[in-house]
Amino acid sequence: MLWLVGMGISGAESIPMGGAAALRGADVIYAEQFTSPMPRTASTDTAGGLTALARDIVGGGGGGGGGSSSRSRAEIRDAKRWMVEDGARILKEAESRNVVLLSYGDPLVATTHAELLCRAARQGIGTRVIHASSAPPSVVGQCGLHHYKMGRMATVMRDPKSMTTPYYTIYKNLVERCHTMLLLEYDREGTELDGPGDFFLEPADALRMLLDAEEGQQRGVVYGDTYAIVASRVGFGDRQQRIVAGKVSSLVARVGFGSPPHSVIIPGRLHFTEADALATLAECVDPPPRADGDSARPQGEEEDAPWRGGPNAPARIAEQMVAKYAPVIRRSIEEVSARCAGDSAMSGILENARLYVNDAEDFIRKEGHGDVAVLSIGYADGLADALRLLKGLETGDRADEAKAEL
């Protein structure tokens, strides 16, 4: 029998009663704690983590889950990451023994545990899951945000080369006005640079890496005015828990966010109740943005420009492309038009090109028509380039750049 038991996020006090019973009835307990450090409690102290917690629970009496002695018979083992990911040893023992995999938070938040559950089921091994509180929904609630507005999560790793995934995860969520939770790298076994011991990626470093990614990607996703929330040690007790919110520029300049682990939320459009709750529950270096600021345009944009960018509300890529290339293509069309005076056939083609540009901007204003807008602006550019070549005009770097993006 394989039990997947979550202990919650607050140490011994958050483990479900069913989980404690499963531990006391176990033959073998694998304590897995590579996803997050264990909160300090009176019984688990500092380094013992889940292993100490398991030992404290099973040593507290029998009963539950099959145990009947005054002291549990369980063997308690520290489960390394490789052991859980491989899973062979755990599953082999579960064929004939009562095996518990104890983990921080809820056991099925980690995809590795879900895969282990599926492998056990396929091998005919009995399974049981004891769910518990988990950090992601707890962080969202503690910040006063609405759960139904959360988008896909991502992890920010120390390696800058890995930033493409979190950057575009934030982008996709923000264009849908959803919030993004970023989990920051935690390595229980340390790093080559820092040596052995727990490694935590600092929030300010993660935000700097996002700003660096913005310089390379240029999609208007994360910049100085972007609003962000840093949540530290949520569920570890009021004295340890800390939530700080503000513009990225303010948070990057800040020294210290309390003790790890940390997570970062890049909110999308905040409902007024979310903004009010965040202002109440968090230490706000800058006030939370109100909903009426979501549609702000960059300075200099016309009132009816097909652009919906602004802090925490980037324009979709199709919107960015049309806004960038429509005026350039219009100038190109007019330049060719000057060479085609009196040629009715050419004038008709040029008029089609102008209409394609107009259509592209119209499609951008209609939700869900971004792909058609890109096609329209591409047709317009193709017609303009063909006529320029026919009239002996250079297409230039502008056309090459446009084609590369379109």
PDB file of N, CA and C in Angstrom, residues 171 175-176 306 308 315-323 356-357 359-379 405-406:
ATOM      1  N   TYR A 171       3.554  36.954 -19.404  1.00  0.00           N
ATOM      2  CA  TYR A 171       2.934  37.648 -20.539  1.00  0.00           C
ATOM      3  C   TYR A 171       1.555  37.059 -20.865  1.00  0.00           C
ATOM      4  N   VAL A 175      -2.026  39.250 -20.398  1.00  0.00           N
ATOM      5  CA  VAL A 175      -2.900  39.675 -21.485  1.00  0.00           C
ATOM      6  C   VAL A 175      -4.327  39.173 -21.268  1.00  0.00           C
ATOM      7  N   GLU A 176      -4.480  38.139 -20.439  1.00  0.00           N
ATOM      8  CA  GLU A 176      -5.808  37.660 -20.055  1.00  0.00           C
ATOM      9  C   GLU A 176      -6.259  38.273 -18.730  1.00  0.00           C
ATOM     10  N   PRO A 306      -4.446  51.236 -31.683  1.00  0.00           N
ATOM     11  CA  PRO A 306      -4.725  49.840 -31.320  1.00  0.00           C
ATOM     12  C   PRO A 306      -3.696  49.323 -30.324  1.00  0.00           C
ATOM     13  N   ARG A 308      -3.152  48.446 -26.051  1.00  0.00           N
ATOM     14  CA  ARG A 308      -3.778  48.370 -24.733  1.00  0.00           C
ATOM     15  C   ARG A 308      -2.723  48.086 -23.679  1.00  0.00           C
ATOM     16  N   ALA A 315       0.242  44.786 -24.022  1.00  0.00           N
ATOM     17  CA  ALA A 315      -0.513  44.540 -25.243  1.00  0.00           C
ATOM     18  C   ALA A 315      -0.152  43.155 -25.775  1.00  0.00           C
ATOM     19  N   ARG A 316      -1.113  42.512 -26.431  1.00  0.00           N
ATOM     20  CA  ARG A 316      -0.839  41.238 -27.078  1.00  0.00           C
ATOM     21  C   ARG A 316       0.180  41.445 -28.192  1.00  0.00           C
ATOM     22  N   ILE A 317       0.899  40.358 -28.521  1.00  0.00           N
ATOM     23  CA  ILE A 317       1.937  40.468 -29.545  1.00  0.00           C
ATOM     24  C   ILE A 317       1.337  40.978 -30.854  1.00  0.00           C
ATOM     25  N   ALA A 318       0.151  40.482 -31.214  1.00  0.00           N
ATOM     26  CA  ALA A 318      -0.484  40.957 -32.444  1.00  0.00           C
ATOM     27  C   ALA A 318      -0.745  42.455 -32.376  1.00  0.00           C
ATOM     28  N   GLU A 319      -1.184  42.950 -31.219  1.00  0.00           N
ATOM     29  CA  GLU A 319      -1.427  44.384 -31.044  1.00  0.00           C
ATOM     30  C   GLU A 319      -0.133  45.171 -31.190  1.00  0.00           C
ATOM     31  N   GLN A 320       0.934  44.649 -30.589  1.00  0.00           N
ATOM     32  CA  GLN A 320       2.221  45.327 -30.675  1.00  0.00           C
ATOM     33  C   GLN A 320       2.702  45.398 -32.124  1.00  0.00           C
ATOM     34  N   MET A 321       2.525  44.297 -32.846  1.00  0.00           N
ATOM     35  CA  MET A 321       2.994  44.249 -34.235  1.00  0.00           C
ATOM     36  C   MET A 321       2.226  45.226 -35.119  1.00  0.00           C
ATOM     37  N   VAL A 322       0.900  45.240 -34.985  1.00  0.00           N
ATOM     38  CA  VAL A 322       0.096  46.143 -35.805  1.00  0.00           C
ATOM     39  C   VAL A 322       0.412  47.597 -35.460  1.00  0.00           C
ATOM     40  N   ALA A 323       0.519  47.910 -34.165  1.00  0.00           N
ATOM     41  CA  ALA A 323       0.834  49.276 -33.749  1.00  0.00           C
ATOM     42  C   ALA A 323       2.186  49.720 -34.284  1.00  0.00           C
ATOM     43  N   TYR A 356      -6.140  46.779 -46.326  1.00  0.00           N
ATOM     44  CA  TYR A 356      -5.617  45.713 -45.469  1.00  0.00           C
ATOM     45  C   TYR A 356      -5.074  46.280 -44.151  1.00  0.00           C
ATOM     46  N   VAL A 357      -4.388  47.437 -44.228  1.00  0.00           N
ATOM     47  CA  VAL A 357      -3.877  48.067 -43.001  1.00  0.00           C
ATOM     48  C   VAL A 357      -5.046  48.490 -42.116  1.00  0.00           C
ATOM     49  N   ASP A 359      -8.027  47.197 -42.095  1.00  0.00           N
ATOM     50  CA  ASP A 359      -8.649  45.983 -41.564  1.00  0.00           C
ATOM     51  C   ASP A 359      -7.867  45.442 -40.376  1.00  0.00           C
ATOM     52  N   ALA A 360      -6.536  45.488 -40.469  1.00  0.00           N
ATOM     53  CA  ALA A 360      -5.704  44.987 -39.378  1.00  0.00           C
ATOM     54  C   ALA A 360      -6.000  45.734 -38.083  1.00  0.00           C
ATOM     55  N   GLU A 361      -6.111  47.047 -38.164  1.00  0.00           N
ATOM     56  CA  GLU A 361      -6.397  47.843 -36.972  1.00  0.00           C
ATOM     57  C   GLU A 361      -7.815  47.588 -36.465  1.00  0.00           C
ATOM     58  N   ASP A 362      -8.743  47.374 -37.381  1.00  0.00           N
ATOM     59  CA  ASP A 362     -10.120  47.065 -36.965  1.00  0.00           C
ATOM     60  C   ASP A 362     -10.185  45.710 -36.260  1.00  0.00           C
ATOM     61  N   PHE A 363      -9.466  44.732 -36.796  1.00  0.00           N
ATOM     62  CA  PHE A 363      -9.471  43.402 -36.181  1.00  0.00           C
ATOM     63  C   PHE A 363      -8.844  43.434 -34.790  1.00  0.00           C
ATOM     64  N   ILE A 364      -7.833  44.286 -34.612  1.00  0.00           N
ATOM     65  CA  ILE A 364      -7.175  44.385 -33.305  1.00  0.00           C
ATOM     66  C   ILE A 364      -8.154  44.867 -32.253  1.00  0.00           C
ATOM     67  N   ARG A 365      -9.071  45.741 -32.644  1.00  0.00           N
ATOM     68  CA  ARG A 365     -10.036  46.283 -31.688  1.00  0.00           C
ATOM     69  C   ARG A 365     -11.107  45.257 -31.308  1.00  0.00           C
ATOM     70  N   LYS A 366     -11.181  44.158 -32.058  1.00  0.00           N
ATOM     71  CA  LYS A 366     -12.153  43.114 -31.782  1.00  0.00           C
ATOM     72  C   LYS A 366     -11.468  41.970 -31.047  1.00  0.00           C
ATOM     73  N   GLU A 367     -11.944  41.667 -29.880  1.00  0.00           N
ATOM     74  CA  GLU A 367     -11.338  40.635 -29.045  1.00  0.00           C
ATOM     75  C   GLU A 367     -11.283  39.305 -29.793  1.00  0.00           C
ATOM     76  N   GLY A 368     -10.112  38.673 -29.782  1.00  0.00           N
ATOM     77  CA  GLY A 368      -9.963  37.352 -30.370  1.00  0.00           C
ATOM     78  C   GLY A 368      -9.665  37.342 -31.856  1.00  0.00           C
ATOM     79  N   HIS A 369      -9.398  38.512 -32.451  1.00  0.00           N
ATOM     80  CA  HIS A 369      -9.129  38.564 -33.888  1.00  0.00           C
ATOM     81  C   HIS A 369      -7.673  38.929 -34.186  1.00  0.00           C
ATOM     82  N   GLY A 370      -6.784  38.685 -33.241  1.00  0.00           N
ATOM     83  CA  GLY A 370      -5.381  39.054 -33.424  1.00  0.00           C
ATOM     84  C   GLY A 370      -4.714  38.335 -34.583  1.00  0.00           C
ATOM     85  N   ASP A 371      -5.013  37.041 -34.780  1.00  0.00           N
ATOM     86  CA  ASP A 371      -4.382  36.284 -35.860  1.00  0.00           C
ATOM     87  C   ASP A 371      -4.780  36.855 -37.224  1.00  0.00           C
ATOM     88  N   VAL A 372      -6.062  37.224 -37.377  1.00  0.00           N
ATOM     89  CA  VAL A 372      -6.520  37.795 -38.644  1.00  0.00           C
ATOM     90  C   VAL A 372      -5.878  39.164 -38.865  1.00  0.00           C
ATOM     91  N   ALA A 373      -5.669  39.905 -37.780  1.00  0.00           N
ATOM     92  CA  ALA A 373      -5.017  41.214 -37.897  1.00  0.00           C
ATOM     93  C   ALA A 373      -3.592  41.065 -38.413  1.00  0.00           C
ATOM     94  N   VAL A 374      -2.886  40.059 -37.906  1.00  0.00           N
ATOM     95  CA  VAL A 374      -1.507  39.822 -38.352  1.00  0.00           C
ATOM     96  C   VAL A 374      -1.492  39.442 -39.829  1.00  0.00           C
ATOM     97  N   LEU A 375      -2.436  38.606 -40.263  1.00  0.00           N
ATOM     98  CA  LEU A 375      -2.523  38.244 -41.676  1.00  0.00           C
ATOM     99  C   LEU A 375      -2.772  39.480 -42.538  1.00  0.00           C
ATOM    100  N   SER A 376      -3.663  40.342 -42.086  1.00  0.00           N
ATOM    101  CA  SER A 376      -3.995  41.539 -42.868  1.00  0.00           C
ATOM    102  C   SER A 376      -2.799  42.464 -43.010  1.00  0.00           C
ATOM    103  N   ILE A 377      -2.080  42.693 -41.910  1.00  0.00           N
ATOM    104  CA  ILE A 377      -0.929  43.586 -41.996  1.00  0.00           C
ATOM    105  C   ILE A 377       0.162  42.956 -42.844  1.00  0.00           C
ATOM    106  N   GLY A 378       0.242  41.620 -42.827  1.00  0.00           N
ATOM    107  CA  GLY A 378       1.213  40.918 -43.665  1.00  0.00           C
ATOM    108  C   GLY A 378       0.882  41.051 -45.143  1.00  0.00           C
ATOM    109  N   TYR A 379      -0.426  40.945 -45.499  1.00  0.00           N
ATOM    110  CA  TYR A 379      -0.838  41.129 -46.888  1.00  0.00           C
ATOM    111  C   TYR A 379      -0.495  42.536 -47.359  1.00  0.00           C
ATOM    112  N   GLU A 405       9.187  39.275 -38.081  1.00  0.00           N
ATOM    113  CA  GLU A 405       8.228  39.208 -36.984  1.00  0.00           C
ATOM    114  C   GLU A 405       6.875  38.681 -37.435  1.00  0.00           C
ATOM    115  N   LEU A 406       6.495  38.996 -38.661  1.00  0.00           N
ATOM    116  CA  LEU A 406       5.186  38.563 -39.145  1.00  0.00           C
ATOM    117  C   LEU A 406       5.178  37.112 -39.537  1.00  0.00           C
TER     118      LEU A 406
END
